[in-house]
XYZ file of C-alpha atoms in Angstrom:
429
model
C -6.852 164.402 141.621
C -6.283 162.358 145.096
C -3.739 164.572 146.266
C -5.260 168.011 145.028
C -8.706 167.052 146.895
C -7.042 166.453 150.043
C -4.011 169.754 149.623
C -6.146 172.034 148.008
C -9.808 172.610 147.255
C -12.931 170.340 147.739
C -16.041 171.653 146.273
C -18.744 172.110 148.975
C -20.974 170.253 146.498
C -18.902 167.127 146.819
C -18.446 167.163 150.297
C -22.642 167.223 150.649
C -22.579 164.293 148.499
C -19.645 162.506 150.904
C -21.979 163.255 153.683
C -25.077 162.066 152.443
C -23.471 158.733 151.436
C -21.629 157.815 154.582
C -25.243 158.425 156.277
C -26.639 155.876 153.808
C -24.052 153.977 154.186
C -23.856 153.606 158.160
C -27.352 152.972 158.439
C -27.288 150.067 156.195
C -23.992 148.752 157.652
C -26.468 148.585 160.970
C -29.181 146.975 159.822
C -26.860 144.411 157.946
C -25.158 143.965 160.965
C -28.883 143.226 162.751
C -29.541 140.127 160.252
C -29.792 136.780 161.658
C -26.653 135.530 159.111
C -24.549 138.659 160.140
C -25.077 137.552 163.798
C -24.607 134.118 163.067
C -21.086 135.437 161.455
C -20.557 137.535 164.520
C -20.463 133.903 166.483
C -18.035 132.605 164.687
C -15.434 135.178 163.527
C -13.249 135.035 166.519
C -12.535 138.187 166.232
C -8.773 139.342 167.139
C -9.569 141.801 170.403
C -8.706 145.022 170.153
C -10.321 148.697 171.073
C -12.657 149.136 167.657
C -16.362 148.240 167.589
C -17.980 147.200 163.799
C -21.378 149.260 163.524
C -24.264 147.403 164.821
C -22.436 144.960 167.102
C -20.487 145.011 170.562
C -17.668 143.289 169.471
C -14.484 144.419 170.294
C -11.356 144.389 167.575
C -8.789 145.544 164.984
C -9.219 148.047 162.885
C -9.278 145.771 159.990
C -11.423 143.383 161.556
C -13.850 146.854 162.179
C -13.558 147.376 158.630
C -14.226 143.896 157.214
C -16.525 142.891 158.816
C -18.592 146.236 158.379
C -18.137 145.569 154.636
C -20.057 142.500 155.124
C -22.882 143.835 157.061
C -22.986 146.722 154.279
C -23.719 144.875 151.216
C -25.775 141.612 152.448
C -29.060 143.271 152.147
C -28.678 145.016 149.092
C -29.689 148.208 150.380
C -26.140 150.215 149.942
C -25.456 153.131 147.560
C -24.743 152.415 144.099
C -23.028 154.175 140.975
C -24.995 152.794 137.383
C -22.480 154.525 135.509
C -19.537 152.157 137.198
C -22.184 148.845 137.590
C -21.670 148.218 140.741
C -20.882 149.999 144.234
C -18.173 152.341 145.085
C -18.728 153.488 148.598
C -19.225 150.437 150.477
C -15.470 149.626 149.056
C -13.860 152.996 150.017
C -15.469 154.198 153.472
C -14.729 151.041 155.372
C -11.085 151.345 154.107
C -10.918 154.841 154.865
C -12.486 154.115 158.220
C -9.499 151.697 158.839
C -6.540 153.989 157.587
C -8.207 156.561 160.075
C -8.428 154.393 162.771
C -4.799 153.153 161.825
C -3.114 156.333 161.500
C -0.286 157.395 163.833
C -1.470 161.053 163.662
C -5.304 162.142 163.783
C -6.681 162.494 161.097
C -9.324 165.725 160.727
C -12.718 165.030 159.101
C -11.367 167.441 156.289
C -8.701 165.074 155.177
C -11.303 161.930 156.124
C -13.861 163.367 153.445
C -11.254 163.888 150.835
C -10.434 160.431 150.810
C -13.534 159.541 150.990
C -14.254 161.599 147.552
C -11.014 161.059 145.783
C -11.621 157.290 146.648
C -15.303 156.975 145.750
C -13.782 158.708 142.257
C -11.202 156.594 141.598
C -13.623 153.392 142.149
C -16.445 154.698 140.094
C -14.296 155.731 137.312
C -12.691 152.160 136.851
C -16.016 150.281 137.029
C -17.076 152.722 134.545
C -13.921 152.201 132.301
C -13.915 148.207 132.693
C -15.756 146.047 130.221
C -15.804 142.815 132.407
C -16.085 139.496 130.998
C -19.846 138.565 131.716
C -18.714 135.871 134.466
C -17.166 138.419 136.882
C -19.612 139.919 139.735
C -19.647 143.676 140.221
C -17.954 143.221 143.669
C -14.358 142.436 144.966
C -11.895 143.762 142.276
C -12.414 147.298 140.844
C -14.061 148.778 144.107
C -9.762 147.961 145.729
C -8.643 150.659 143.819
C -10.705 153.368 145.430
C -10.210 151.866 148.550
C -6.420 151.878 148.127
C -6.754 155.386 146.811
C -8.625 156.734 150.163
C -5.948 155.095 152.560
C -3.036 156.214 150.508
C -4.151 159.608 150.707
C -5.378 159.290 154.369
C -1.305 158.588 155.188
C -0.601 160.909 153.395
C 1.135 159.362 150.234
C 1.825 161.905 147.208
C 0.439 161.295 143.507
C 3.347 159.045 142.832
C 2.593 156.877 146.442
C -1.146 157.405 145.631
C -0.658 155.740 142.184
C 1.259 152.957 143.588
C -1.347 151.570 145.850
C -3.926 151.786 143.065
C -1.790 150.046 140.869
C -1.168 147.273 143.241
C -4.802 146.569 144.743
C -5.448 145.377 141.351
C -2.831 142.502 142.031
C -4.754 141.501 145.596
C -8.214 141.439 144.350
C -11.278 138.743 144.646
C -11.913 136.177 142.083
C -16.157 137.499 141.979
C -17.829 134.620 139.671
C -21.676 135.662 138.930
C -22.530 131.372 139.602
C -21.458 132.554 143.176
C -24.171 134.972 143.447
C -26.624 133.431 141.743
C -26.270 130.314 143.953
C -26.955 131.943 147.232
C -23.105 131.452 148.859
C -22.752 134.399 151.420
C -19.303 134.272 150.274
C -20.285 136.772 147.730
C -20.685 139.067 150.667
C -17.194 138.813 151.720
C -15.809 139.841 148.359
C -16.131 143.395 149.181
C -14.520 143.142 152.271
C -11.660 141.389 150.602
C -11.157 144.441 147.912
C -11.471 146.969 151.511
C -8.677 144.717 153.037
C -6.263 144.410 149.447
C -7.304 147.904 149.410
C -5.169 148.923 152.503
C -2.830 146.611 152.067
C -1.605 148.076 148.558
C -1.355 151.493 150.576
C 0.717 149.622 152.785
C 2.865 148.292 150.140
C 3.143 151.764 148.807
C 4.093 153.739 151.976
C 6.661 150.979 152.650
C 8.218 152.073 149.072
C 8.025 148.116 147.912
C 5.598 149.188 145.058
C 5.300 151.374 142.096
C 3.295 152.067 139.296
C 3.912 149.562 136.779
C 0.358 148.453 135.123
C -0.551 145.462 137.169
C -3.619 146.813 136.359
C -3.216 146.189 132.949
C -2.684 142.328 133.953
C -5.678 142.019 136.156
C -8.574 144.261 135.261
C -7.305 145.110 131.315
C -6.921 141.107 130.562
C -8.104 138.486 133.035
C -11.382 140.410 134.420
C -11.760 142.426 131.144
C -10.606 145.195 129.350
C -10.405 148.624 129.980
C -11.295 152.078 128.328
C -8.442 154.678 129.330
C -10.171 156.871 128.093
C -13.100 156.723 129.912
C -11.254 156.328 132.682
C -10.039 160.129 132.624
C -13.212 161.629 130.709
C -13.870 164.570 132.038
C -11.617 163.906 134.937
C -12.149 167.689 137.364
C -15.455 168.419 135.902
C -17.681 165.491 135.992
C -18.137 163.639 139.166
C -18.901 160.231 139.200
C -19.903 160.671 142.751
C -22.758 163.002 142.183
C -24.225 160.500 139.590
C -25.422 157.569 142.531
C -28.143 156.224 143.116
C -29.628 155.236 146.451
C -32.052 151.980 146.876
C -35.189 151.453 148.610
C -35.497 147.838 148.335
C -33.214 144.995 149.773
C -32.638 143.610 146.328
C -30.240 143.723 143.701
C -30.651 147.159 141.853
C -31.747 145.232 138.246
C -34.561 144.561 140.181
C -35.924 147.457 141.737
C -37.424 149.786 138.338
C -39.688 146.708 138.325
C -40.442 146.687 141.475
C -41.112 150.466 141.179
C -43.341 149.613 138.581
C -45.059 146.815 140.521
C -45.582 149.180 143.798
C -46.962 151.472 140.947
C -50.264 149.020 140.145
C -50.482 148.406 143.217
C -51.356 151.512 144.307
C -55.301 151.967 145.046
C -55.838 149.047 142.896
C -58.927 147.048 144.022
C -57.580 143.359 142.733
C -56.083 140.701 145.112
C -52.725 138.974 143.986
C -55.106 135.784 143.533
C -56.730 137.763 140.577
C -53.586 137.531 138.726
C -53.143 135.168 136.023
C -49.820 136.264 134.237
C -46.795 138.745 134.639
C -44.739 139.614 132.122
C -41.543 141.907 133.136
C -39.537 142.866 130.271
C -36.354 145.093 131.232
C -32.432 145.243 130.095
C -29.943 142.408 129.564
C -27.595 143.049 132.613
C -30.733 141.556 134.197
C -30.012 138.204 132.334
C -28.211 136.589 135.539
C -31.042 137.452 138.144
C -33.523 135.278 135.635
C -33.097 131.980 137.410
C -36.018 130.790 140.387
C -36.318 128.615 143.442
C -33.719 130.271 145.406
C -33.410 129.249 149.178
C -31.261 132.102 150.718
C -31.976 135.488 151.261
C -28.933 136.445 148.543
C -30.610 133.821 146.329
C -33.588 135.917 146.577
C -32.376 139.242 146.327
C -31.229 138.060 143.063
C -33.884 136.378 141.560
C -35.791 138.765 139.573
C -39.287 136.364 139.187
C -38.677 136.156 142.857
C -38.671 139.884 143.923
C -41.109 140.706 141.248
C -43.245 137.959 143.001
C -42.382 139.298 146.446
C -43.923 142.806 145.559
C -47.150 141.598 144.715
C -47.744 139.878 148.265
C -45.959 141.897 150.405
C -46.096 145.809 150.968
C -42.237 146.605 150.797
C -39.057 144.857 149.964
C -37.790 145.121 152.875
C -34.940 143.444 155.677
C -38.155 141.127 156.545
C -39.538 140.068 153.358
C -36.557 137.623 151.328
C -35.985 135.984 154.889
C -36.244 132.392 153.986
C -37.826 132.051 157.511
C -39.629 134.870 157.138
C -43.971 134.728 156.149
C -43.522 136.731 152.409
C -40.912 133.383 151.194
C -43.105 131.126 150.554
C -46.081 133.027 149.304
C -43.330 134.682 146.747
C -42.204 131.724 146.086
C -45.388 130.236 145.280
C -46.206 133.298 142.963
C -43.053 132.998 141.087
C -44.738 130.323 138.935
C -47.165 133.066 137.443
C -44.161 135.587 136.463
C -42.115 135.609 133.056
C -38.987 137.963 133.017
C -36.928 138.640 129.180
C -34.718 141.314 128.124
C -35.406 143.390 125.906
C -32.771 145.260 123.153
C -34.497 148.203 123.012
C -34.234 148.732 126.717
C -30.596 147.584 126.510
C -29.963 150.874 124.107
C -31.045 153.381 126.911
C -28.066 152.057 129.380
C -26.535 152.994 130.982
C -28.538 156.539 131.436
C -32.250 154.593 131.859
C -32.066 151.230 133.502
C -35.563 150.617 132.736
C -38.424 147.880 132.796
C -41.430 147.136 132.087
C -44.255 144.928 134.013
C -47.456 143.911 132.551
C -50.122 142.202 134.693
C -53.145 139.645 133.046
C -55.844 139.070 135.148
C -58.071 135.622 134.758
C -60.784 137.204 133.471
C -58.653 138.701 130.552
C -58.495 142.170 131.570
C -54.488 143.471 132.088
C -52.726 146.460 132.876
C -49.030 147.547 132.505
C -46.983 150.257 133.935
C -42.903 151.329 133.028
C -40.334 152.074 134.789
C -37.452 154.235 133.380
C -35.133 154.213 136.502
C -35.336 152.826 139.751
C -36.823 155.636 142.348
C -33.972 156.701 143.962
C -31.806 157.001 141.155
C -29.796 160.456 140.239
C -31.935 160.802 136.922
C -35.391 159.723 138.835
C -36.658 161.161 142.010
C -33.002 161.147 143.856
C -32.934 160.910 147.743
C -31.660 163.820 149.338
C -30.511 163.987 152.777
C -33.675 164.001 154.391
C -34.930 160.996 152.379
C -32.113 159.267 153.532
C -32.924 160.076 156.953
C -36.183 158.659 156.847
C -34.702 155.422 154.848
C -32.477 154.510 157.706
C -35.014 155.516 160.651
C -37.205 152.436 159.071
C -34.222 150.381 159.040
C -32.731 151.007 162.201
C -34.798 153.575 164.344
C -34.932 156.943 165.033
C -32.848 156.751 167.673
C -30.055 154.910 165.934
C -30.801 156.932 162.277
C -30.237 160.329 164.926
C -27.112 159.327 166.337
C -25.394 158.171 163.324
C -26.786 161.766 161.457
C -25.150 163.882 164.231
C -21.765 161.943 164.102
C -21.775 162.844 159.827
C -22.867 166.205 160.479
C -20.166 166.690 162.836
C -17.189 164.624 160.590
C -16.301 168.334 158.336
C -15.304 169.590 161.687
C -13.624 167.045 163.626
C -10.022 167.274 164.290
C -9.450 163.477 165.238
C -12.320 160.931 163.128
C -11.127 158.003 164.412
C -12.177 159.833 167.782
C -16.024 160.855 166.564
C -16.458 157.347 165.034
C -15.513 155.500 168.218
């Protein structure tokens, strides 16, 4: 499938999808990159110099120091594309690899070939988060996601299926340890986990192109056994027909995606209601039981927060959005969210759990002190591929609020102009 996308057909349909993902994805890298801890990181990376420039920042480095960094700036607001169908988030492991191998390359690469890898990569990703059961302690990030990024560089350098299947076989034996404590906790580390899986990623094409690896089920070691098991035949379902890749979801809010159908449903009350957030006595949020982990309070980072769901939940009653601004410890919405956390209860609920992973749905239900209440459901987050999905033009708008319009332009014209490019590495610079 990696080598026919890139020596034979790609379906205009996919390539629209590429596009409107690496758009999302830029623009989020940016205004990542714009956070106080992302600058604070910029300080104190000592970066190796070198002629490449990480979006958002005027640093000057390697290639791989481009790309890992980027990865970090991608994920730590929460706000890049996701794939509910592999739990977690494909593209923010493959294009920074595929960036890289570009970049790397001895030859240009054409935006043709860049897009293909981009695809096959996303694919590849998508269709082993979908296939892995993990063991309930592993995060989403850092081990699955390498395989699509070693799947987009191999094919950048042009490996064939055998070379291809090589590097995907060997990410698997470079990838993160990703406990769900981490998280939970706060540690930024979590935020480097992706960028670890970009950099084992290209590595394992390395390895491959070198001829010092082949196929032979390290997989099977790594994500079958010690992260979990895996469904082969999921893993190939439908393998030409369905695309994983067309079944995203883009987010709206700078939190983790279990949170956002309540928030939907929270923005939802809100709307032309004519109570105060004092008014409130009790909310009750009810929603599935991948939520479980995001149940615990008090946090006192901004990744603490965007995993709290009684936080968020809290945080969309006293402020207007969910946005870079409002789970800023130092910013005005903490405290108040914090302080309304108190009056929120959050439980999972089985027969939400049987609508995953098609509905990822919740339920919010407000009591007011003088007894009245009011409830609203959510059956996917907005933004989701089943529930109002953002076309190109919403993601437009999504990253001019992030990052401006002059910023959200310039990045827009550089994707509309990658199909055509003979030399990517050249357009990106």
């Amino acid at each position: 499938m990696v080598c026919r996308l890139r020596d034979e057909f790609m379906p205009s349909t996919l390539a629209d999808r590429a596009g409107i993902i690496l758009l999302d994805l830029f623009g989020v890298t940016v205004a990542g990159a714009r956070t106080s801890e992302m600058q604070s990181l910029h300080s104190r990376w000592f970066v190796e110099p070198g002629p490449f420039t990480p979006l958002g920042t005027t640093l000057g480095t390697t290639a791989i120091t481009a790309a890992e960094l980027d990865a970090i700036a991608s994920c730590c607001l929460e706000l890049d594309e996701g794939n509910k169908y592999a739990a977690g988030h494909p593209a923010a492991h493959v294009v920074p690899a595929a960036v890289a191998a570009a970049r790397m390359s001895p030859t240009p690469v054409d935006g043709r070939a860049f897009l293909a890898a981009v695809v096959a990569g996303y694919e590849v990703a998508a269709r082993f988060g979908h296939a892995l059961a993990r063991d309930p302690r592993w995060h989403t990030h850092g081990h699955w996601g390498a395989t699509g990024a070693a799947a987009a560089a191999a094919s950048i350098w042009g490996a064939d299926s055998e070379g291809v299947a090589a590097a995907i076989d060997s990410s698997s034996a470079l990838i993160q340890v990703a406990p769900w404590e981490v998280v939970l906790d706060g540690n930024f580390s979590r935020n480097l986990w992706i960028a670890g899986a970009v950099r084992a990623g290209l590595d394992a094409a390395r390895l491959s192109t070198a001829g010092l690896v082949h196929n032979r089920g390290a997989i099977s070691h790594s994500l079958g056994d010690i992260v979990g098991t895996l469904d082969l035949d999921r893993l190939t379902d439908g393998l030409g027909d369905r695309w994983l890749l067309l079944q995203g979801y883009s987010k709206q809010h700078a939190s983790c995606s279990y949170t956002h159908a309540a928030v939907d449903s929270v923005q939802n009350l809100r709307t032309g209601a004519h109570w105060e957030p004092d008014d409130i006595e009790l909310v009750g949020v009810r929603t599935h039981s991948l939520a479980t982990p995001l149940f615990r309070r008090h946090p006192s980072t901004r990744l603490g927060a965007m995993f709290s769901l009684p936080f968020v939940v809290a945080a969309a009653f006293v402020a207007d959005a969910i946005d870079v601004d409002a789970l800023d410890p130092n910013g005005p919405v903490f405290a108040a969210a914090e302080e309304f956390s108190t009056r929120v209860t959050v439980d999972a609920a089985p027969e939400l759990d049987a609508l995953l992973p098609r509905l990822r749905a919740a339920e919010v239900t407000v009591t007011f002190r003088n007894g009245d209440t009011v409830a609203a459901t959510t059956s996917n987050p907005i933004g989701d591929v089943d529930h109002f999905p953002f076309d190109h033009a919403d993601i437009y708008r999504k990253i001019a609020r992030l990052v401006g319009d002059d910023v959200a332009g310039t990045l827009a014209g550089i994707v509309d102009q990658l199909p055509e490019s003979d030399d990517v590495a050249r357009l990106l610079s």
